[in-house]
PDB file of C-alpha atoms in Angstrom:
ATOM      1  CA  GLU D   1     -83.052  80.809 -57.296  1.00 96.00           C
ATOM      2  CA  ILE D   2     -85.324  82.732 -59.564  1.00 98.00           C
ATOM      3  CA  VAL D   3     -88.966  82.581 -58.553  1.00 98.00           C
ATOM      4  CA  MET D   4     -91.510  82.445 -61.507  1.00 98.00           C
ATOM      5  CA  THR D   5     -94.995  83.702 -60.720  1.00 98.00           C
ATOM      6  CA  GLN D   6     -97.916  83.116 -63.046  1.00 98.00           C
ATOM      7  CA  SER D   7    -101.282  84.795 -63.191  1.00 96.00           C
ATOM      8  CA  PRO D   8    -104.077  84.268 -63.199  1.00 97.00           C
ATOM      9  CA  ALA D   9    -104.272  80.803 -61.616  1.00 97.00           C
ATOM     10  CA  THR D  10    -107.394  80.035 -63.685  1.00 98.00           C
ATOM     11  CA  LEU D  11    -108.489  81.734 -66.902  1.00 97.00           C
ATOM     12  CA  SER D  12    -111.868  80.899 -68.381  1.00 96.00           C
ATOM     13  CA  VAL D  13    -112.420  82.223 -71.977  1.00 95.00           C
ATOM     14  CA  SER D  14    -114.943  81.773 -74.747  1.00 92.00           C
ATOM     15  CA  PRO D  15    -113.832  80.316 -78.049  1.00 86.00           C
ATOM     16  CA  GLY D  16    -112.533  83.195 -80.156  1.00 82.00           C
ATOM     17  CA  GLU D  17    -111.884  85.413 -77.159  1.00 94.00           C
ATOM     18  CA  ARG D  18    -108.242  86.295 -76.662  1.00 96.00           C
ATOM     19  CA  ALA D  19    -106.487  84.551 -73.764  1.00 97.00           C
ATOM     20  CA  THR D  20    -103.615  86.360 -72.118  1.00 98.00           C
ATOM     21  CA  LEU D  21    -101.380  84.573 -69.537  1.00 98.00           C
ATOM     22  CA  SER D  22     -98.773  86.373 -67.524  1.00 98.00           C
ATOM     23  CA  CYS D  23     -95.380  85.213 -66.151  1.00 98.00           C
ATOM     24  CA  ARG D  24     -93.226  87.241 -63.832  1.00 98.00           C
ATOM     25  CA  ALA D  25     -89.581  86.482 -62.834  1.00 98.00           C
ATOM     26  CA  SER D  26     -88.164  87.663 -59.507  1.00 98.00           C
ATOM     27  CA  GLN D  27     -85.036  88.844 -61.357  1.00 98.00           C
ATOM     28  CA  SER D  28     -84.220  89.387 -65.004  1.00 98.00           C
ATOM     29  CA  VAL D  29     -84.080  86.273 -67.134  1.00 98.00           C
ATOM     30  CA  SER D  30     -83.254  88.134 -70.377  1.00 97.00           C
ATOM     31  CA  SER D  31     -85.098  86.376 -73.142  1.00 98.00           C
ATOM     32  CA  ASN D  32     -84.436  82.901 -71.711  1.00 98.00           C
ATOM     33  CA  LEU D  33     -88.054  81.967 -71.195  1.00 98.00           C
ATOM     34  CA  ALA D  34     -90.107  78.979 -72.431  1.00 98.00           C
ATOM     35  CA  TRP D  35     -93.827  78.078 -72.311  1.00 98.00           C
ATOM     36  CA  TYR D  36     -95.196  74.609 -71.923  1.00 98.00           C
ATOM     37  CA  GLN D  37     -98.759  73.095 -72.292  1.00 98.00           C
ATOM     38  CA  GLN D  38     -99.819  70.200 -70.123  1.00 98.00           C
ATOM     39  CA  LYS D  39    -103.026  68.183 -70.488  1.00 98.00           C
ATOM     40  CA  PRO D  40    -104.262  65.733 -67.757  1.00 96.00           C
ATOM     41  CA  GLY D  41    -102.254  62.595 -67.634  1.00 95.00           C
ATOM     42  CA  GLN D  42     -99.668  63.870 -70.087  1.00 97.00           C
ATOM     43  CA  ALA D  43     -96.148  65.272 -69.884  1.00 98.00           C
ATOM     44  CA  PRO D  44     -95.567  68.947 -70.499  1.00 98.00           C
ATOM     45  CA  ARG D  45     -95.025  69.900 -74.141  1.00 98.00           C
ATOM     46  CA  LEU D  46     -92.811  72.710 -75.213  1.00 98.00           C
ATOM     47  CA  LEU D  47     -94.733  75.456 -77.112  1.00 98.00           C
ATOM     48  CA  ILE D  48     -92.406  78.443 -77.210  1.00 98.00           C
ATOM     49  CA  TYR D  49     -88.729  79.216 -76.329  1.00 98.00           C
ATOM     50  CA  ASP D  50     -86.542  82.227 -76.260  1.00 98.00           C
ATOM     51  CA  THR D  51     -89.692  84.141 -75.241  1.00 98.00           C
ATOM     52  CA  SER D  52     -91.313  84.205 -78.681  1.00 98.00           C
ATOM     53  CA  THR D  53     -90.031  81.397 -80.922  1.00 98.00           C
ATOM     54  CA  ARG D  54     -92.845  78.833 -81.655  1.00 98.00           C
ATOM     55  CA  VAL D  55     -91.856  75.185 -81.891  1.00 98.00           C
ATOM     56  CA  THR D  56     -92.401  73.700 -85.441  1.00 97.00           C
ATOM     57  CA  GLY D  57     -96.044  72.991 -86.055  1.00 96.00           C
ATOM     58  CA  LEU D  58     -97.497  75.146 -83.346  1.00 98.00           C
ATOM     59  CA  PRO D  59    -100.528  77.100 -84.485  1.00 97.00           C
ATOM     60  CA  ALA D  60     -99.939  80.802 -85.069  1.00 97.00           C
ATOM     61  CA  ARG D  61    -102.698  81.620 -82.636  1.00 97.00           C
ATOM     62  CA  PHE D  62     -99.991  81.029 -79.858  1.00 98.00           C
ATOM     63  CA  SER D  63     -97.633  83.820 -79.386  1.00 98.00           C
ATOM     64  CA  GLY D  64     -95.169  84.906 -76.693  1.00 98.00           C
ATOM     65  CA  SER D  65     -93.641  88.252 -75.785  1.00 98.00           C
ATOM     66  CA  GLY D  66     -91.791  90.130 -73.134  1.00 98.00           C
ATOM     67  CA  SER D  67     -88.360  90.372 -71.730  1.00 95.00           C
ATOM     68  CA  GLY D  68     -86.477  90.799 -68.476  1.00 97.00           C
ATOM     69  CA  THR D  69     -88.986  89.975 -65.813  1.00 98.00           C
ATOM     70  CA  GLU D  70     -92.388  90.310 -67.562  1.00 98.00           C
ATOM     71  CA  PHE D  71     -93.659  87.764 -70.073  1.00 98.00           C
ATOM     72  CA  THR D  72     -96.940  86.975 -71.786  1.00 98.00           C
ATOM     73  CA  LEU D  73     -98.402  84.016 -73.588  1.00 98.00           C
ATOM     74  CA  SER D  74    -101.324  84.846 -75.834  1.00 98.00           C
ATOM     75  CA  ILE D  75    -103.757  82.595 -77.518  1.00 97.00           C
ATOM     76  CA  SER D  76    -105.492  84.810 -80.063  1.00 94.00           C
ATOM     77  CA  SER D  77    -108.533  82.649 -80.729  1.00 91.00           C
ATOM     78  CA  PRO D  78    -108.526  79.661 -78.343  1.00 94.00           C
ATOM     79  CA  GLN D  79    -109.950  76.360 -79.501  1.00 93.00           C
ATOM     80  CA  SER D  80    -111.377  73.653 -77.270  1.00 93.00           C
ATOM     81  CA  GLU D  81    -108.236  71.635 -77.602  1.00 95.00           C
ATOM     82  CA  ASP D  82    -106.356  74.474 -75.941  1.00 96.00           C
ATOM     83  CA  SER D  83    -107.791  73.625 -72.551  1.00 97.00           C
ATOM     84  CA  ALA D  84    -104.850  72.785 -70.422  1.00 98.00           C
ATOM     85  CA  PHE D  85    -102.405  73.962 -67.846  1.00 98.00           C
ATOM     86  CA  TYR D  86     -99.712  76.352 -69.062  1.00 98.00           C
ATOM     87  CA  TYR D  87     -96.314  76.746 -67.317  1.00 98.00           C
ATOM     88  CA  CYS D  88     -93.542  79.258 -67.929  1.00 98.00           C
ATOM     89  CA  GLN D  89     -89.891  78.324 -67.234  1.00 98.00           C
ATOM     90  CA  GLN D  90     -86.709  80.333 -67.044  1.00 98.00           C
ATOM     91  CA  TYR D  91     -83.447  78.951 -68.216  1.00 98.00           C
ATOM     92  CA  ASN D  92     -81.193  82.001 -67.781  1.00 98.00           C
ATOM     93  CA  ILE D  93     -79.634  80.667 -64.469  1.00 97.00           C
ATOM     94  CA  ARG D  94     -79.679  77.243 -62.947  1.00 96.00           C
ATOM     95  CA  PRO D  95     -81.613  75.856 -61.154  1.00 97.00           C
ATOM     96  CA  LEU D  96     -84.173  76.063 -63.888  1.00 98.00           C
ATOM     97  CA  THR D  97     -87.391  77.039 -62.441  1.00 98.00           C
ATOM     98  CA  PHE D  98     -91.044  76.783 -63.433  1.00 98.00           C
ATOM     99  CA  GLY D  99     -94.103  78.839 -62.606  1.00 98.00           C
ATOM    100  CA  GLY D 100     -97.024  77.526 -60.715  1.00 97.00           C
ATOM    101  CA  GLY D 101     -99.100  77.376 -63.872  1.00 98.00           C
ATOM    102  CA  THR D 102    -102.322  78.801 -65.267  1.00 98.00           C
ATOM    103  CA  LYS D 103    -105.296  76.605 -65.980  1.00 98.00           C
ATOM    104  CA  VAL D 104    -106.988  77.633 -69.143  1.00 98.00           C
ATOM    105  CA  GLU D 105    -110.554  76.573 -69.580  1.00 97.00           C
ATOM    106  CA  ILE D 106    -112.491  77.064 -72.793  1.00 93.00           C
ATOM    107  CA  LYS D 107    -116.158  77.710 -72.081  1.00 89.00           C
TER     108      LYS D 107
ATOM    109  CA  GLU W   1     -88.782  60.973 -83.857  1.00 94.00           C
ATOM    110  CA  VAL W   2     -87.379  61.549 -80.406  1.00 97.00           C
ATOM    111  CA  GLN W   3     -88.540  58.950 -77.946  1.00 98.00           C
ATOM    112  CA  LEU W   4     -87.825  58.853 -74.216  1.00 98.00           C
ATOM    113  CA  VAL W   5     -89.157  55.940 -72.105  1.00 98.00           C
ATOM    114  CA  GLU W   6     -88.751  55.977 -68.359  1.00 98.00           C
ATOM    115  CA  SER W   7     -88.914  52.975 -66.107  1.00 98.00           C
ATOM    116  CA  GLY W   8     -88.097  51.968 -62.493  1.00 98.00           C
ATOM    117  CA  GLY W   9     -90.667  53.871 -60.593  1.00 98.00           C
ATOM    118  CA  GLY W  10     -92.697  52.399 -57.799  1.00 98.00           C
ATOM    119  CA  LEU W  11     -93.669  52.420 -54.154  1.00 98.00           C
ATOM    120  CA  ILE W  12     -90.785  52.723 -51.726  1.00 98.00           C
ATOM    121  CA  LYS W  13     -90.474  53.318 -48.023  1.00 98.00           C
ATOM    122  CA  PRO W  14     -88.820  56.478 -46.662  1.00 98.00           C
ATOM    123  CA  GLY W  15     -85.020  56.047 -46.499  1.00 98.00           C
ATOM    124  CA  GLY W  16     -85.169  53.577 -49.450  1.00 98.00           C
ATOM    125  CA  SER W  17     -83.441  53.681 -52.779  1.00 98.00           C
ATOM    126  CA  LEU W  18     -84.590  53.474 -56.390  1.00 98.00           C
ATOM    127  CA  ARG W  19     -82.990  53.699 -59.730  1.00 98.00           C
ATOM    128  CA  LEU W  20     -84.832  55.164 -62.701  1.00 98.00           C
ATOM    129  CA  SER W  21     -83.848  54.608 -66.243  1.00 98.00           C
ATOM    130  CA  CYS W  22     -84.631  56.373 -69.422  1.00 98.00           C
ATOM    131  CA  ALA W  23     -84.240  54.647 -72.857  1.00 98.00           C
ATOM    132  CA  ALA W  24     -83.621  57.215 -75.502  1.00 98.00           C
ATOM    133  CA  SER W  25     -83.960  56.909 -79.263  1.00 98.00           C
ATOM    134  CA  GLY W  26     -84.468  59.020 -82.408  1.00 97.00           C
ATOM    135  CA  PHE W  27     -81.503  61.334 -81.797  1.00 97.00           C
ATOM    136  CA  THR W  28     -77.819  61.206 -81.177  1.00 97.00           C
ATOM    137  CA  PHE W  29     -77.921  60.505 -77.445  1.00 97.00           C
ATOM    138  CA  SER W  30     -74.163  60.911 -76.912  1.00 97.00           C
ATOM    139  CA  ASN W  31     -74.356  64.500 -78.013  1.00 96.00           C
ATOM    140  CA  ALA W  32     -77.350  65.377 -75.923  1.00 97.00           C
ATOM    141  CA  TRP W  33     -77.492  67.248 -72.691  1.00 98.00           C
ATOM    142  CA  MET W  34     -80.183  65.537 -70.690  1.00 98.00           C
ATOM    143  CA  THR W  35     -82.367  66.683 -67.730  1.00 98.00           C
ATOM    144  CA  TRP W  36     -84.588  65.042 -65.080  1.00 98.00           C
ATOM    145  CA  VAL W  37     -87.685  66.941 -64.070  1.00 98.00           C
ATOM    146  CA  ARG W  38     -90.279  65.856 -61.468  1.00 98.00           C
ATOM    147  CA  GLN W  39     -93.790  66.905 -60.754  1.00 98.00           C
ATOM    148  CA  ALA W  40     -95.541  66.312 -57.489  1.00 97.00           C
ATOM    149  CA  PRO W  41     -99.341  65.823 -57.513  1.00 94.00           C
ATOM    150  CA  GLY W  42    -101.098  69.113 -58.148  1.00 92.00           C
ATOM    151  CA  THR W  43     -97.998  71.216 -58.575  1.00 95.00           C
ATOM    152  CA  GLY W  44     -95.852  72.586 -61.341  1.00 96.00           C
ATOM    153  CA  PRO W  45     -92.744  70.796 -62.728  1.00 98.00           C
ATOM    154  CA  GLU W  46     -89.548  70.950 -60.674  1.00 98.00           C
ATOM    155  CA  TRP W  47     -86.007  70.685 -62.113  1.00 98.00           C
ATOM    156  CA  VAL W  48     -84.044  67.806 -60.549  1.00 98.00           C
ATOM    157  CA  GLY W  49     -80.790  68.093 -62.415  1.00 98.00           C
ATOM    158  CA  LEU W  50     -78.954  67.722 -65.704  1.00 98.00           C
ATOM    159  CA  ILE W  51     -76.009  65.905 -67.262  1.00 98.00           C
ATOM    160  CA  LYS W  52     -73.952  67.369 -70.053  1.00 97.00           C
ATOM    161  CA  SER W  53     -72.722  65.252 -73.002  1.00 96.00           C
ATOM    162  CA  GLU W  54     -69.219  63.702 -72.509  1.00 94.00           C
ATOM    163  CA  THR W  55     -68.050  65.797 -75.436  1.00 94.00           C
ATOM    164  CA  SER W  56     -69.069  68.852 -73.323  1.00 94.00           C
ATOM    165  CA  GLY W  57     -67.286  67.582 -70.291  1.00 93.00           C
ATOM    166  CA  GLY W  58     -69.980  65.473 -68.759  1.00 91.00           C
ATOM    167  CA  ALA W  59     -70.606  67.824 -65.932  1.00 96.00           C
ATOM    168  CA  ILE W  60     -73.616  67.199 -63.635  1.00 97.00           C
ATOM    169  CA  ASP W  61     -75.657  69.694 -61.719  1.00 97.00           C
ATOM    170  CA  TYR W  62     -78.415  69.119 -59.172  1.00 98.00           C
ATOM    171  CA  ALA W  63     -81.276  70.988 -57.540  1.00 98.00           C
ATOM    172  CA  ALA W  64     -80.591  71.749 -53.849  1.00 98.00           C
ATOM    173  CA  PRO W  65     -83.402  69.468 -52.530  1.00 98.00           C
ATOM    174  CA  VAL W  66     -81.750  66.384 -54.143  1.00 98.00           C
ATOM    175  CA  LYS W  67     -78.170  67.243 -53.925  1.00 98.00           C
ATOM    176  CA  GLY W  68     -76.141  64.566 -52.083  1.00 98.00           C
ATOM    177  CA  ARG W  69     -78.994  61.997 -52.415  1.00 98.00           C
ATOM    178  CA  PHE W  70     -79.588  61.741 -56.099  1.00 98.00           C
ATOM    179  CA  THR W  71     -77.044  60.841 -58.745  1.00 98.00           C
ATOM    180  CA  ILE W  72     -77.522  61.290 -62.485  1.00 98.00           C
ATOM    181  CA  SER W  73     -75.383  59.177 -64.913  1.00 98.00           C
ATOM    182  CA  ARG W  74     -75.525  58.082 -68.520  1.00 98.00           C
ATOM    183  CA  ASP W  75     -74.431  55.172 -70.590  1.00 97.00           C
ATOM    184  CA  ASP W  76     -73.974  56.309 -74.128  1.00 97.00           C
ATOM    185  CA  SER W  77     -73.309  52.809 -75.388  1.00 97.00           C
ATOM    186  CA  LYS W  78     -76.865  51.959 -74.364  1.00 98.00           C
ATOM    187  CA  ASN W  79     -78.478  55.273 -75.093  1.00 98.00           C
ATOM    188  CA  THR W  80     -79.740  55.352 -71.492  1.00 98.00           C
ATOM    189  CA  LEU W  81     -80.004  58.019 -68.807  1.00 98.00           C
ATOM    190  CA  TYR W  82     -80.133  57.094 -65.134  1.00 98.00           C
ATOM    191  CA  LEU W  83     -81.337  58.629 -61.856  1.00 98.00           C
ATOM    192  CA  GLN W  84     -80.149  56.896 -58.664  1.00 98.00           C
ATOM    193  CA  MET W  85     -82.250  58.057 -55.782  1.00 98.00           C
ATOM    194  CA  ASN W  86     -81.040  57.338 -52.231  1.00 98.00           C
ATOM    195  CA  SER W  87     -82.420  58.313 -48.783  1.00 98.00           C
ATOM    196  CA  LEU W  88     -85.831  58.921 -50.295  1.00 98.00           C
ATOM    197  CA  LYS W  89     -88.221  61.252 -48.460  1.00 98.00           C
ATOM    198  CA  THR W  90     -91.993  61.523 -48.757  1.00 98.00           C
ATOM    199  CA  GLU W  91     -91.605  64.906 -50.444  1.00 97.00           C
ATOM    200  CA  ASP W  92     -89.751  63.036 -53.333  1.00 98.00           C
ATOM    201  CA  THR W  93     -93.172  61.565 -54.341  1.00 98.00           C
ATOM    202  CA  ALA W  94     -93.743  62.683 -57.853  1.00 98.00           C
ATOM    203  CA  VAL W  95     -93.776  61.736 -61.552  1.00 98.00           C
ATOM    204  CA  TYR W  96     -90.271  61.769 -62.803  1.00 98.00           C
ATOM    205  CA  TYR W  97     -89.648  62.775 -66.353  1.00 98.00           C
ATOM    206  CA  CYS W  98     -86.647  62.227 -68.529  1.00 98.00           C
ATOM    207  CA  VAL W  99     -86.176  65.256 -70.847  1.00 98.00           C
ATOM    208  CA  HIS W 100     -84.000  66.180 -73.784  1.00 98.00           C
ATOM    209  CA  GLY W 101     -82.433  69.533 -73.416  1.00 96.00           C
ATOM    210  CA  SER W 102     -80.837  71.675 -70.776  1.00 95.00           C
ATOM    211  CA  GLY W 103     -82.369  75.190 -71.287  1.00 96.00           C
ATOM    212  CA  TRP W 104     -85.689  74.981 -73.078  1.00 97.00           C
ATOM    213  CA  LEU W 105     -86.790  71.299 -72.668  1.00 98.00           C
ATOM    214  CA  ASP W 106     -87.959  70.162 -76.067  1.00 97.00           C
ATOM    215  CA  ALA W 107     -88.851  66.465 -75.666  1.00 98.00           C
ATOM    216  CA  TRP W 108     -90.247  64.720 -72.644  1.00 98.00           C
ATOM    217  CA  GLY W 109     -90.895  61.076 -71.740  1.00 98.00           C
ATOM    218  CA  LYS W 110     -94.255  60.052 -70.404  1.00 98.00           C
ATOM    219  CA  GLY W 111     -92.743  59.805 -66.923  1.00 98.00           C
ATOM    220  CA  THR W 112     -92.552  57.193 -64.237  1.00 98.00           C
ATOM    221  CA  THR W 113     -94.230  57.526 -60.806  1.00 98.00           C
ATOM    222  CA  VAL W 114     -92.333  57.322 -57.645  1.00 98.00           C
ATOM    223  CA  THR W 115     -94.319  57.102 -54.385  1.00 98.00           C
ATOM    224  CA  VAL W 116     -92.443  57.341 -51.077  1.00 98.00           C
ATOM    225  CA  SER W 117     -94.697  56.234 -48.239  1.00 98.00           C
ATOM    226  CA  SER W 118     -94.475  53.990 -45.231  1.00 96.00           C
TER     227      SER W 118
END
């Protein structure tokens, strides 16, 4: 199975400071990569799919990039409501696999 | 609006069985490929398996840790997805989510908690 590795484990940023989250796949997943946000007590919520396509209504401060094995989720000017865990997930090959997550804290 | 509502979770002893249900609404369930995902406390989500729509052949696929113990099924007449879990182990303890989709997962239920403990 494809192993997804996220870094850093925790990211603490000030409001307005760019947040950059990384996700690495153990083998190429092409562009078949999604990002999810999860807040305490809630289910994960899809943010981005196909590496860079934002779901309807997602603020433009969220953007995704990358291909193959290296991917990035950027939050250009984080707001307090962006405090959450973020997970990447590959869907190039089953089993679908998720990264271990990055906890984003807004100072 | 897509709605997915799981039920059937609870406390069960190792070796026991449990059946989870997921009531779906807000979309054409019979055309949908559906997925079960679980999340153990303090960990990332883990894919459990998926079921294709009947019009796509209805094939089912499972993650290795649950293959042979869990069974995914659907009743399109009731817009309901099921997860039959047998021979439960302590490591199956998790929140179980019913999810719309098979690649990117675009709508999740709130989840139902399964605790396997003696």
